[in-house]
């Protein structure tokens, strides 16, 4: 079996590459990634030593390049992680989000049609459902919740989902879609809440919390996401959408305070800054379908996952210090300088 993973040099994609190489030692895993600011080849250093792994530095919008890879590698399964993934950047400049997340998805599915595959899996997000009110804890996103996007990022991901469904219905492409809640864990790019707070706290820098920090996210350890995708690509029903989430809702401010406590840093580092435009209030996934149909349940409790994550950032300072010393500084200044 050959599994082609796009975006495998990013956060979740790289965790998935390692998960698959370990779980299926007889599979080939092919990674296609154009190494944007969020992609890091050093993340794949160990994978690159594995004879069952191959890496192509190619943009998913590059039709010719993608078709060449398909002709050579003949993948059985394609898992599309590649995307522009940061909401704040999409508010700053939506265009690249539309190009990569929508047109890139189209190129990947066209290649699947041209060369034939057993399964195309689209890694989507719970953000396509918009948000839930803070005062209705009884409400959750199900697969039937209408698409109702807030940011250019979520609009681009929702557009891609619609295209995937259209390719399934019109061309019989064997597709599945997963919509997961917020992930955390190793190799998480330090522009996102949890790794940003860990990196800033370790450097005794201010911890910028948007608005009042009351917004709620539903956090899932990245390995549990990988396990869910593994189940879907092997046992999921073609044409279906699966929500993935672990009923682990937390307010941003509580996450930041917890990180301060774990790192023995004072809460006086916290700064309440101007809110994100269009900021979604609450995400909360109902994972009943994937549990009932595929037997998936999250295995890592947040209390353990956050310790594993903090420990990883403490042991891998080179990885994130390299990132925050480069182009990231300009980004940080633009995003937080006058907030
Ligand atoms: P990330 O930003 O860490 O990584 C994205 C990867 O895609 C990078 O390696 C980047 O180089 C690559 N990439 C970007 N544009 C590309 C292009 N045009 N061609 C080839 N490669 C390209 O993202 P992530 O957080 O790992 O998210 C992966 C996927 O999971 C995304 O599709 C995202 O929408 C989805 N998702 C993320 C979360 C989360 O909490 N991070 C939750 C649910 C769904
Ligand atoms: O829900 C899944 C989504 O989760 C994925 O589709 C996205 O790719 C991923 O980036 C993530 O989106 P969020 O916007 O929820 O994640 P982020 O880490 O950017 O922010 C989490 C919350 O923390 C959000 O309410 C905004 C807030 N925040 C974020 C940053 C970076 C702050 O308060 N301060 C910050 O500096």
mmCIF file of C-alpha atoms and ligand atoms in Angstrom:
data_model
loop_
_atom_site.group_PDB
_atom_site.id
_atom_site.type_symbol
_atom_site.label_atom_id
_atom_site.label_comp_id
_atom_site.label_asym_id
_atom_site.label_seq_id
_atom_site.Cartn_x
_atom_site.Cartn_y
_atom_site.Cartn_z
ATOM 1 C CA UNK A 1 0.000 0.000 0.000
ATOM 2 C CA UNK A 2 1.298 3.463 -0.870
ATOM 3 C CA UNK A 3 -0.097 6.428 1.061
ATOM 4 C CA UNK A 4 0.575 9.909 -0.300
ATOM 5 C CA UNK A 5 0.439 12.604 2.381
ATOM 6 C CA UNK A 6 0.408 16.283 1.422
ATOM 7 C CA UNK A 7 1.529 18.872 3.973
ATOM 8 C CA UNK A 8 3.611 16.229 5.781
ATOM 9 C CA UNK A 9 6.268 18.764 6.830
ATOM 10 C CA UNK A 10 3.697 20.676 8.895
ATOM 11 C CA UNK A 11 2.257 20.001 12.335
ATOM 12 C CA UNK A 12 -0.425 17.326 11.903
ATOM 13 C CA UNK A 13 0.923 15.951 8.605
ATOM 14 C CA UNK A 14 4.331 15.161 10.135
ATOM 15 C CA UNK A 15 2.721 13.492 13.140
ATOM 16 C CA UNK A 16 0.649 11.421 10.686
ATOM 17 C CA UNK A 17 3.757 10.462 8.659
ATOM 18 C CA UNK A 18 5.466 9.146 11.819
ATOM 19 C CA UNK A 19 2.291 7.427 12.998
ATOM 20 C CA UNK A 20 1.842 5.599 9.662
ATOM 21 C CA UNK A 21 5.515 4.588 9.284
ATOM 22 C CA UNK A 22 5.418 3.075 12.766
ATOM 23 C CA UNK A 23 2.028 1.382 12.520
ATOM 24 C CA UNK A 24 2.425 0.023 8.969
ATOM 25 C CA UNK A 25 6.081 -0.944 8.431
ATOM 26 C CA UNK A 26 5.167 -2.509 5.056
ATOM 27 C CA UNK A 27 3.492 0.650 3.643
ATOM 28 C CA UNK A 28 5.254 3.270 1.550
ATOM 29 C CA UNK A 29 4.595 6.827 2.734
ATOM 30 C CA UNK A 30 5.133 9.614 0.214
ATOM 31 C CA UNK A 31 5.174 13.204 1.434
ATOM 32 C CA UNK A 32 4.435 16.141 -0.879
ATOM 33 C CA UNK A 33 5.071 19.541 0.660
ATOM 34 C CA UNK A 34 6.275 22.825 -0.854
ATOM 35 C CA UNK A 35 7.769 23.942 2.500
ATOM 36 C CA UNK A 36 5.986 27.227 3.120
ATOM 37 C CA UNK A 37 6.903 29.151 6.292
ATOM 38 C CA UNK A 38 4.925 26.449 8.178
ATOM 39 C CA UNK A 39 6.747 23.474 6.658
ATOM 40 C CA UNK A 40 10.026 22.336 8.103
ATOM 41 C CA UNK A 41 12.176 19.587 6.602
ATOM 42 C CA UNK A 42 14.051 19.129 9.882
ATOM 43 C CA UNK A 43 10.765 17.833 11.304
ATOM 44 C CA UNK A 44 11.033 14.888 8.901
ATOM 45 C CA UNK A 45 14.719 14.170 9.628
ATOM 46 C CA UNK A 46 14.096 10.683 11.076
ATOM 47 C CA UNK A 47 11.499 9.801 8.432
ATOM 48 C CA UNK A 48 13.969 10.671 5.671
ATOM 49 C CA UNK A 49 16.217 7.847 6.912
ATOM 50 C CA UNK A 50 13.412 5.296 6.443
ATOM 51 C CA UNK A 51 13.590 3.481 3.048
ATOM 52 C CA UNK A 52 9.763 3.336 2.970
ATOM 53 C CA UNK A 53 9.536 7.138 2.969
ATOM 54 C CA UNK A 54 10.026 9.616 0.118
ATOM 55 C CA UNK A 55 9.769 13.401 0.096
ATOM 56 C CA UNK A 56 8.870 15.691 -2.829
ATOM 57 C CA UNK A 57 9.203 19.465 -2.489
ATOM 58 C CA UNK A 58 6.214 20.300 -4.696
ATOM 59 C CA UNK A 59 3.301 22.710 -4.496
ATOM 60 C CA UNK A 60 -0.122 21.035 -4.597
ATOM 61 C CA UNK A 61 -1.230 23.727 -7.067
ATOM 62 C CA UNK A 62 1.505 22.616 -9.521
ATOM 63 C CA UNK A 63 -0.555 20.274 -11.714
ATOM 64 C CA UNK A 64 2.347 19.029 -13.820
ATOM 65 C CA UNK A 65 4.527 18.358 -10.776
ATOM 66 C CA UNK A 66 1.723 16.554 -8.935
ATOM 67 C CA UNK A 67 0.830 14.419 -11.972
ATOM 68 C CA UNK A 68 4.509 13.378 -12.329
ATOM 69 C CA UNK A 69 4.557 12.231 -8.702
ATOM 70 C CA UNK A 70 1.339 10.240 -9.190
ATOM 71 C CA UNK A 71 2.708 8.626 -12.393
ATOM 72 C CA UNK A 72 5.865 7.579 -10.561
ATOM 73 C CA UNK A 73 4.549 6.619 -7.113
ATOM 74 C CA UNK A 74 1.062 5.292 -8.010
ATOM 75 C CA UNK A 75 -0.489 6.041 -4.587
ATOM 76 C CA UNK A 76 -3.393 3.911 -3.357
ATOM 77 C CA UNK A 77 -4.529 6.428 -0.746
ATOM 78 C CA UNK A 78 -4.130 10.227 -0.708
ATOM 79 C CA UNK A 79 -4.502 12.235 2.503
ATOM 80 C CA UNK A 80 -4.597 15.977 1.879
ATOM 81 C CA UNK A 81 -3.300 17.945 4.872
ATOM 82 C CA UNK A 82 -1.562 20.673 2.835
ATOM 83 C CA UNK A 83 -3.158 24.032 3.546
ATOM 84 C CA UNK A 84 -2.635 27.525 4.748
ATOM 85 C CA UNK A 85 -3.878 26.925 8.279
ATOM 86 C CA UNK A 86 -3.644 30.084 10.396
ATOM 87 C CA UNK A 87 -6.812 32.160 10.833
ATOM 88 C CA UNK A 88 -4.939 35.401 11.670
ATOM 89 C CA UNK A 89 -2.871 35.161 8.481
ATOM 90 C CA UNK A 90 -6.049 34.593 6.449
ATOM 91 C CA UNK A 91 -7.445 37.858 7.832
ATOM 92 C CA UNK A 92 -4.228 39.627 6.767
ATOM 93 C CA UNK A 93 -4.145 38.132 3.245
ATOM 94 C CA UNK A 94 -6.871 35.747 2.044
ATOM 95 C CA UNK A 95 -5.635 35.076 -1.507
ATOM 96 C CA UNK A 96 -3.041 32.372 -0.823
ATOM 97 C CA UNK A 97 -5.686 30.590 1.288
ATOM 98 C CA UNK A 98 -8.025 30.409 -1.683
ATOM 99 C CA UNK A 99 -5.258 29.232 -3.996
ATOM 100 C CA UNK A 100 -3.791 26.486 -1.823
ATOM 101 C CA UNK A 101 -6.854 25.347 0.069
ATOM 102 C CA UNK A 102 -9.324 25.324 -2.821
ATOM 103 C CA UNK A 103 -7.406 25.131 -6.104
ATOM 104 C CA UNK A 104 -4.729 22.881 -4.575
ATOM 105 C CA UNK A 105 -7.466 20.485 -3.454
ATOM 106 C CA UNK A 106 -8.842 20.501 -7.002
ATOM 107 C CA UNK A 107 -5.442 19.608 -8.479
ATOM 108 C CA UNK A 108 -5.008 16.755 -5.986
ATOM 109 C CA UNK A 109 -8.447 15.320 -6.817
ATOM 110 C CA UNK A 110 -7.882 15.712 -10.578
ATOM 111 C CA UNK A 111 -4.659 13.718 -10.201
ATOM 112 C CA UNK A 112 -6.620 11.051 -8.315
ATOM 113 C CA UNK A 113 -9.136 10.846 -11.160
ATOM 114 C CA UNK A 114 -6.417 10.744 -13.809
ATOM 115 C CA UNK A 115 -4.308 8.022 -12.176
ATOM 116 C CA UNK A 116 -6.932 6.161 -10.110
ATOM 117 C CA UNK A 117 -6.805 5.725 -6.345
ATOM 118 C CA UNK A 118 -8.651 3.699 -3.706
ATOM 119 C CA UNK A 119 -9.333 6.686 -1.455
ATOM 120 C CA UNK A 120 -8.934 10.466 -1.381
ATOM 121 C CA UNK A 121 -9.187 11.840 2.151
ATOM 122 C CA UNK A 122 -9.659 15.556 2.801
ATOM 123 C CA UNK A 123 -8.462 16.831 6.173
ATOM 124 C CA UNK A 124 -10.983 19.537 7.001
ATOM 125 C CA UNK A 125 -11.813 21.418 10.179
ATOM 126 C CA UNK A 126 -14.633 22.076 12.638
ATOM 127 C CA UNK A 127 -14.294 25.763 11.699
ATOM 128 C CA UNK A 128 -16.469 25.125 8.620
ATOM 129 C CA UNK A 129 -19.466 25.031 11.016
ATOM 130 C CA UNK A 130 -18.831 28.558 12.302
ATOM 131 C CA UNK A 131 -19.214 28.955 16.053
ATOM 132 C CA UNK A 132 -21.557 28.146 18.925
ATOM 133 C CA UNK A 133 -22.781 30.565 21.612
ATOM 134 C CA UNK A 134 -20.918 30.578 24.938
ATOM 135 C CA UNK A 135 -24.159 30.300 26.939
ATOM 136 C CA UNK A 136 -25.478 27.112 25.255
ATOM 137 C CA UNK A 137 -23.193 24.308 26.464
ATOM 138 C CA UNK A 138 -25.836 21.824 25.288
ATOM 139 C CA UNK A 139 -25.089 22.584 21.600
ATOM 140 C CA UNK A 140 -22.451 20.703 19.573
ATOM 141 C CA UNK A 141 -21.393 20.484 15.914
ATOM 142 C CA UNK A 142 -22.687 17.317 14.245
ATOM 143 C CA UNK A 143 -22.089 16.314 10.625
ATOM 144 C CA UNK A 144 -25.565 17.774 9.890
ATOM 145 C CA UNK A 145 -24.730 21.236 11.246
ATOM 146 C CA UNK A 146 -24.955 23.720 8.342
ATOM 147 C CA UNK A 147 -21.730 25.188 6.956
ATOM 148 C CA UNK A 148 -21.501 28.751 8.286
ATOM 149 C CA UNK A 149 -17.987 30.123 8.016
ATOM 150 C CA UNK A 150 -16.458 33.169 9.733
ATOM 151 C CA UNK A 151 -12.891 33.723 8.448
ATOM 152 C CA UNK A 152 -11.306 33.583 4.996
ATOM 153 C CA UNK A 153 -9.489 30.466 6.278
ATOM 154 C CA UNK A 154 -12.680 28.634 7.225
ATOM 155 C CA UNK A 155 -14.415 29.805 4.037
ATOM 156 C CA UNK A 156 -11.568 28.327 1.976
ATOM 157 C CA UNK A 157 -11.720 25.022 3.873
ATOM 158 C CA UNK A 158 -15.514 24.870 3.468
ATOM 159 C CA UNK A 159 -15.171 25.578 -0.274
ATOM 160 C CA UNK A 160 -12.725 22.688 -0.545
ATOM 161 C CA UNK A 161 -15.173 20.402 1.289
ATOM 162 C CA UNK A 162 -17.945 21.308 -1.160
ATOM 163 C CA UNK A 163 -15.613 20.556 -4.061
ATOM 164 C CA UNK A 164 -14.702 17.174 -2.549
ATOM 165 C CA UNK A 165 -18.408 16.307 -2.222
ATOM 166 C CA UNK A 166 -18.977 17.420 -5.818
ATOM 167 C CA UNK A 167 -16.135 15.200 -7.091
ATOM 168 C CA UNK A 168 -17.606 12.267 -5.190
ATOM 169 C CA UNK A 169 -21.099 12.785 -6.592
ATOM 170 C CA UNK A 170 -20.167 13.819 -10.139
ATOM 171 C CA UNK A 171 -17.111 11.675 -10.868
ATOM 172 C CA UNK A 172 -17.577 8.889 -8.283
ATOM 173 C CA UNK A 173 -14.243 9.781 -6.724
ATOM 174 C CA UNK A 174 -13.947 7.646 -3.546
ATOM 175 C CA UNK A 175 -13.665 10.481 -1.037
ATOM 176 C CA UNK A 176 -13.972 10.927 2.708
ATOM 177 C CA UNK A 177 -13.773 14.132 4.759
ATOM 178 C CA UNK A 178 -12.861 14.593 8.426
ATOM 179 C CA UNK A 179 -13.590 17.727 10.439
ATOM 180 C CA UNK A 180 -11.470 17.890 13.552
ATOM 181 C CA UNK A 181 -11.316 20.282 16.487
ATOM 182 C CA UNK A 182 -8.148 22.102 17.671
ATOM 183 C CA UNK A 183 -5.073 19.866 17.829
ATOM 184 C CA UNK A 184 -2.049 20.265 20.109
ATOM 185 C CA UNK A 185 1.181 18.318 20.489
ATOM 186 C CA UNK A 186 4.749 18.075 19.098
ATOM 187 C CA UNK A 187 5.791 20.096 16.006
ATOM 188 C CA UNK A 188 2.948 22.617 16.435
ATOM 189 C CA UNK A 189 4.044 25.852 14.757
ATOM 190 C CA UNK A 190 4.621 28.569 17.413
ATOM 191 C CA UNK A 191 2.157 31.031 15.862
ATOM 192 C CA UNK A 192 -0.755 28.977 17.300
ATOM 193 C CA UNK A 193 -2.094 29.490 20.836
ATOM 194 C CA UNK A 194 -0.513 26.648 22.835
ATOM 195 C CA UNK A 195 3.023 26.606 21.333
ATOM 196 C CA UNK A 196 3.094 30.428 21.173
ATOM 197 C CA UNK A 197 2.292 30.672 24.887
ATOM 198 C CA UNK A 198 4.870 27.985 25.768
ATOM 199 C CA UNK A 199 7.614 29.678 23.699
ATOM 200 C CA UNK A 200 6.816 33.190 24.995
ATOM 201 C CA UNK A 201 6.547 32.053 28.611
ATOM 202 C CA UNK A 202 9.893 30.237 28.401
ATOM 203 C CA UNK A 203 11.429 33.488 27.093
ATOM 204 C CA UNK A 204 9.616 35.588 29.755
ATOM 205 C CA UNK A 205 7.818 37.470 26.992
ATOM 206 C CA UNK A 206 4.235 38.846 27.190
ATOM 207 C CA UNK A 207 1.417 36.345 26.578
ATOM 208 C CA UNK A 208 -1.090 38.022 24.195
ATOM 209 C CA UNK A 209 -4.650 36.862 24.907
ATOM 210 C CA UNK A 210 -7.275 38.065 22.404
ATOM 211 C CA UNK A 211 -10.266 39.917 23.880
ATOM 212 C CA UNK A 212 -11.076 38.645 27.366
ATOM 213 C CA UNK A 213 -9.805 35.119 26.746
ATOM 214 C CA UNK A 214 -13.366 33.773 27.133
ATOM 215 C CA UNK A 215 -13.426 31.995 23.740
ATOM 216 C CA UNK A 216 -13.655 28.224 23.966
ATOM 217 C CA UNK A 217 -11.805 25.607 21.902
ATOM 218 C CA UNK A 218 -12.174 21.797 22.004
ATOM 219 C CA UNK A 219 -8.591 20.454 22.273
ATOM 220 C CA UNK A 220 -7.454 17.066 20.959
ATOM 221 C CA UNK A 221 -3.986 15.508 21.217
ATOM 222 C CA UNK A 222 -2.606 15.233 17.684
ATOM 223 C CA UNK A 223 -1.989 11.477 17.858
ATOM 224 C CA UNK A 224 -5.706 10.910 18.468
ATOM 225 C CA UNK A 225 -6.442 12.847 15.269
ATOM 226 C CA UNK A 226 -3.945 10.641 13.386
ATOM 227 C CA UNK A 227 -5.640 7.494 14.753
ATOM 228 C CA UNK A 228 -9.035 8.765 13.597
ATOM 229 C CA UNK A 229 -7.777 9.452 10.057
ATOM 230 C CA UNK A 230 -6.160 6.006 9.942
ATOM 231 C CA UNK A 231 -9.553 4.438 10.811
ATOM 232 C CA UNK A 232 -11.410 6.564 8.255
ATOM 233 C CA UNK A 233 -9.074 5.820 5.326
ATOM 234 C CA UNK A 234 -9.180 2.077 6.031
ATOM 235 C CA UNK A 235 -12.741 1.511 7.305
ATOM 236 C CA UNK A 236 -14.711 4.717 6.686
ATOM 237 C CA UNK A 237 -17.595 4.836 4.209
ATOM 238 C CA UNK A 238 -16.935 6.530 0.876
ATOM 239 C CA UNK A 239 -18.804 9.817 0.460
ATOM 240 C CA UNK A 240 -19.107 10.408 4.210
ATOM 241 C CA UNK A 241 -18.025 13.204 6.536
ATOM 242 C CA UNK A 242 -16.685 12.357 10.027
ATOM 243 C CA UNK A 243 -16.391 14.816 12.912
ATOM 244 C CA UNK A 244 -13.411 14.278 15.238
ATOM 245 C CA UNK A 245 -13.198 15.757 18.750
ATOM 246 C CA UNK A 246 -12.778 14.673 22.308
ATOM 247 C CA UNK A 247 -15.250 16.708 24.412
ATOM 248 C CA UNK A 248 -12.395 18.714 25.891
ATOM 249 C CA UNK A 249 -13.590 22.313 25.871
ATOM 250 C CA UNK A 250 -11.450 24.958 27.509
ATOM 251 C CA UNK A 251 -11.407 28.761 27.660
ATOM 252 C CA UNK A 252 -8.266 30.319 26.171
ATOM 253 C CA UNK A 253 -7.477 32.149 29.395
ATOM 254 C CA UNK A 254 -7.551 28.887 31.362
ATOM 255 C CA UNK A 255 -5.101 27.291 28.911
ATOM 256 C CA UNK A 256 -2.731 30.256 29.229
ATOM 257 C CA UNK A 257 -2.916 30.252 33.040
ATOM 258 C CA UNK A 258 -2.285 26.496 33.061
ATOM 259 C CA UNK A 259 0.826 26.936 30.894
ATOM 260 C CA UNK A 260 2.093 29.649 33.285
ATOM 261 C CA UNK A 261 1.565 27.299 36.220
ATOM 262 C CA UNK A 262 3.274 24.328 34.551
ATOM 263 C CA UNK A 263 6.287 26.443 33.568
ATOM 264 C CA UNK A 264 6.392 28.219 36.918
ATOM 265 C CA UNK A 265 5.930 31.633 35.254
ATOM 266 C CA UNK A 266 3.877 34.538 36.690
ATOM 267 C CA UNK A 267 0.400 35.305 35.326
ATOM 268 C CA UNK A 268 1.559 38.934 35.180
ATOM 269 C CA UNK A 269 3.017 38.004 31.752
ATOM 270 C CA UNK A 270 -0.563 37.847 30.412
ATOM 271 C CA UNK A 271 -1.683 40.821 28.249
ATOM 272 C CA UNK A 272 -5.266 41.190 27.044
ATOM 273 C CA UNK A 273 -4.919 42.514 23.482
ATOM 274 C CA UNK A 274 -7.284 43.627 20.687
ATOM 275 C CA UNK A 275 -9.578 40.792 19.689
ATOM 276 C CA UNK A 276 -9.301 38.817 16.425
ATOM 277 C CA UNK A 277 -11.722 40.159 13.776
ATOM 278 C CA UNK A 278 -14.792 37.915 13.499
ATOM 279 C CA UNK A 279 -13.462 35.788 16.379
ATOM 280 C CA UNK A 280 -15.401 32.504 16.708
ATOM 281 C CA UNK A 281 -16.763 32.133 20.254
ATOM 282 C CA UNK A 282 -16.915 28.413 20.859
ATOM 283 C CA UNK A 283 -16.146 25.178 19.006
ATOM 284 C CA UNK A 284 -17.465 21.864 20.301
ATOM 285 C CA UNK A 285 -17.582 18.613 18.336
ATOM 286 C CA UNK A 286 -20.066 15.776 18.724
ATOM 287 C CA UNK A 287 -17.984 12.705 17.766
ATOM 288 C CA UNK A 288 -20.840 10.168 18.073
ATOM 289 C CA UNK A 289 -20.705 9.114 14.412
ATOM 290 C CA UNK A 290 -17.010 8.171 14.302
ATOM 291 C CA UNK A 291 -17.368 6.454 17.674
ATOM 292 C CA UNK A 292 -20.407 4.378 16.657
ATOM 293 C CA UNK A 293 -19.270 3.545 13.110
ATOM 294 C CA UNK A 294 -15.506 3.159 13.519
ATOM 295 C CA UNK A 295 -14.996 2.662 17.265
ATOM 296 C CA UNK A 296 -12.825 5.769 17.628
ATOM 297 C CA UNK A 297 -12.390 7.384 21.022
ATOM 298 C CA UNK A 298 -9.708 9.843 22.125
ATOM 299 C CA UNK A 299 -7.035 8.057 24.161
ATOM 300 C CA UNK A 300 -4.930 10.928 25.558
ATOM 301 C CA UNK A 301 -6.490 12.959 28.365
ATOM 302 C CA UNK A 302 -5.732 16.706 28.213
ATOM 303 C CA UNK A 303 -3.945 16.510 31.584
ATOM 304 C CA UNK A 304 -1.464 14.035 30.071
ATOM 305 C CA UNK A 305 -1.325 15.545 26.572
ATOM 306 C CA UNK A 306 -0.403 19.015 27.807
ATOM 307 C CA UNK A 307 2.420 17.558 29.932
ATOM 308 C CA UNK A 308 3.713 15.561 26.943
ATOM 309 C CA UNK A 309 3.527 18.713 24.803
ATOM 310 C CA UNK A 310 5.293 21.014 27.267
ATOM 311 C CA UNK A 311 7.948 18.352 27.797
ATOM 312 C CA UNK A 312 8.465 18.105 24.020
ATOM 313 C CA UNK A 313 8.959 21.891 23.704
ATOM 314 C CA UNK A 314 11.407 21.836 26.626
ATOM 315 C CA UNK A 315 13.429 19.031 25.001
ATOM 316 C CA UNK A 316 13.298 20.453 21.455
ATOM 317 C CA UNK A 317 14.190 24.095 21.970
ATOM 318 C CA UNK A 318 16.348 24.085 18.787
ATOM 319 C CA UNK A 319 13.316 23.234 16.671
ATOM 320 C CA UNK A 320 11.176 26.214 17.778
ATOM 321 C CA UNK A 321 14.005 28.649 18.504
ATOM 322 C CA UNK A 322 15.145 28.277 14.882
ATOM 323 C CA UNK A 323 11.632 29.148 13.759
ATOM 324 C CA UNK A 324 11.110 32.153 15.994
ATOM 325 C CA UNK A 325 14.516 33.633 15.148
ATOM 326 C CA UNK A 326 13.823 33.858 11.384
ATOM 327 C CA UNK A 327 11.047 35.390 9.266
ATOM 328 C CA UNK A 328 8.663 34.702 12.160
ATOM 329 C CA UNK A 329 9.969 37.860 13.876
ATOM 330 C CA UNK A 330 8.502 40.047 11.104
ATOM 331 C CA UNK A 331 5.216 38.186 11.336
ATOM 332 C CA UNK A 332 5.134 38.611 15.114
ATOM 333 C CA UNK A 333 5.830 42.335 14.859
ATOM 334 C CA UNK A 334 3.090 42.768 12.210
ATOM 335 C CA UNK A 335 0.549 40.731 14.160
ATOM 336 C CA UNK A 336 1.232 41.834 17.723
ATOM 337 C CA UNK A 337 3.340 45.013 17.479
ATOM 338 C CA UNK A 338 0.519 47.540 17.818
ATOM 339 C CA UNK A 339 -2.206 45.301 19.178
HETATM 340 P P1 LIG B 1 0.471 23.580 9.234
HETATM 341 O O1 LIG B 1 0.300 24.995 8.812
HETATM 342 O O2 LIG B 1 1.278 23.254 10.442
HETATM 343 O O3 LIG B 1 1.120 22.754 8.023
HETATM 344 C C1 LIG B 1 0.700 22.920 6.696
HETATM 345 C C2 LIG B 1 1.719 22.205 5.804
HETATM 346 O O4 LIG B 1 1.252 22.313 4.455
HETATM 347 C C3 LIG B 1 3.113 22.845 5.834
HETATM 348 O O5 LIG B 1 4.101 21.849 5.896
HETATM 349 C C4 LIG B 1 3.195 23.610 4.520
HETATM 350 O O6 LIG B 1 4.510 23.717 4.009
HETATM 351 C C5 LIG B 1 2.307 22.737 3.625
HETATM 352 N N1 LIG B 1 1.733 23.507 2.509
HETATM 353 C C6 LIG B 1 1.075 24.696 2.583
HETATM 354 N N2 LIG B 1 0.719 25.081 1.355
HETATM 355 C C7 LIG B 1 1.149 24.124 0.486
HETATM 356 C C8 LIG B 1 1.066 23.957 -0.913
HETATM 357 N N3 LIG B 1 0.473 24.874 -1.691
HETATM 358 N N4 LIG B 1 1.600 22.848 -1.460
HETATM 359 C C9 LIG B 1 2.222 21.917 -0.693
HETATM 360 N N5 LIG B 1 2.341 22.026 0.637
HETATM 361 C C10 LIG B 1 1.805 23.122 1.225
HETATM 362 O O7 LIG B 1 -0.996 22.995 9.348
HETATM 363 P P2 LIG B 1 -1.621 21.933 10.374
HETATM 364 O O8 LIG B 1 -2.016 22.633 11.602
HETATM 365 O O9 LIG B 1 -0.732 20.762 10.443
HETATM 366 O O10 LIG B 1 -2.956 21.553 9.596
HETATM 367 C C11 LIG B 1 -2.952 20.503 8.630
HETATM 368 C C12 LIG B 1 -4.350 20.350 8.072
HETATM 369 O O11 LIG B 1 -5.256 20.029 9.118
HETATM 370 C C13 LIG B 1 -4.895 21.605 7.409
HETATM 371 O O12 LIG B 1 -5.605 21.218 6.262
HETATM 372 C C14 LIG B 1 -5.823 22.210 8.458
HETATM 373 O O13 LIG B 1 -6.856 22.932 7.843
HETATM 374 C C15 LIG B 1 -6.341 20.959 9.130
HETATM 375 N N6 LIG B 1 -6.738 21.095 10.546
HETATM 376 C C16 LIG B 1 -5.864 21.629 11.466
HETATM 377 C C17 LIG B 1 -6.233 21.661 12.811
HETATM 378 C C18 LIG B 1 -5.293 22.216 13.862
HETATM 379 O O14 LIG B 1 -5.695 22.348 15.021
HETATM 380 N N7 LIG B 1 -4.046 22.552 13.543
HETATM 381 C C19 LIG B 1 -7.480 21.166 13.206
HETATM 382 C C20 LIG B 1 -8.343 20.650 12.234
HETATM 383 C C21 LIG B 1 -7.950 20.606 10.923
HETATM 384 O O1 LIG B 2 -10.611 24.221 15.172
HETATM 385 C C1 LIG B 2 -9.644 23.780 14.269
HETATM 386 C C2 LIG B 2 -8.744 24.926 13.879
HETATM 387 O O2 LIG B 2 -7.928 25.220 15.018
HETATM 388 C C3 LIG B 2 -7.879 24.619 12.662
HETATM 389 O O3 LIG B 2 -8.711 24.457 11.544
HETATM 390 C C4 LIG B 2 -6.866 25.739 12.407
HETATM 391 O O4 LIG B 2 -6.004 25.379 11.342
HETATM 392 C C5 LIG B 2 -6.060 25.955 13.664
HETATM 393 O O5 LIG B 2 -5.155 27.025 13.488
HETATM 394 C C6 LIG B 2 -6.971 26.232 14.854
HETATM 395 O O6 LIG B 2 -7.632 27.524 14.700
HETATM 396 P P1 LIG B 2 -7.845 28.519 15.946
HETATM 397 O O7 LIG B 2 -8.059 29.871 15.416
HETATM 398 O O8 LIG B 2 -8.838 27.979 16.893
HETATM 399 O O9 LIG B 2 -6.380 28.358 16.637
HETATM 400 P P2 LIG B 2 -5.353 29.425 17.228
HETATM 401 O O10 LIG B 2 -4.274 28.626 17.912
HETATM 402 O O11 LIG B 2 -4.936 30.423 16.237
HETATM 403 O O12 LIG B 2 -6.210 30.161 18.346
HETATM 404 C C7 LIG B 2 -6.829 29.430 19.385
HETATM 405 C C8 LIG B 2 -7.604 30.430 20.237
HETATM 406 O O13 LIG B 2 -6.663 31.260 20.934
HETATM 407 C C9 LIG B 2 -8.473 31.380 19.452
HETATM 408 O O14 LIG B 2 -9.649 31.645 20.175
HETATM 409 C C10 LIG B 2 -7.639 32.658 19.332
HETATM 410 C C11 LIG B 2 -6.837 32.649 20.616
HETATM 411 N N1 LIG B 2 -5.486 33.265 20.535
HETATM 412 C C12 LIG B 2 -4.640 32.839 19.561
HETATM 413 C C13 LIG B 2 -3.374 33.371 19.450
HETATM 414 C C14 LIG B 2 -2.446 32.898 18.348
HETATM 415 C C15 LIG B 2 -5.082 34.213 21.469
HETATM 416 O O15 LIG B 2 -5.838 34.568 22.384
HETATM 417 N N2 LIG B 2 -3.834 34.732 21.345
HETATM 418 C C16 LIG B 2 -2.960 34.375 20.375
HETATM 419 O O16 LIG B 2 -1.828 34.924 20.322
#
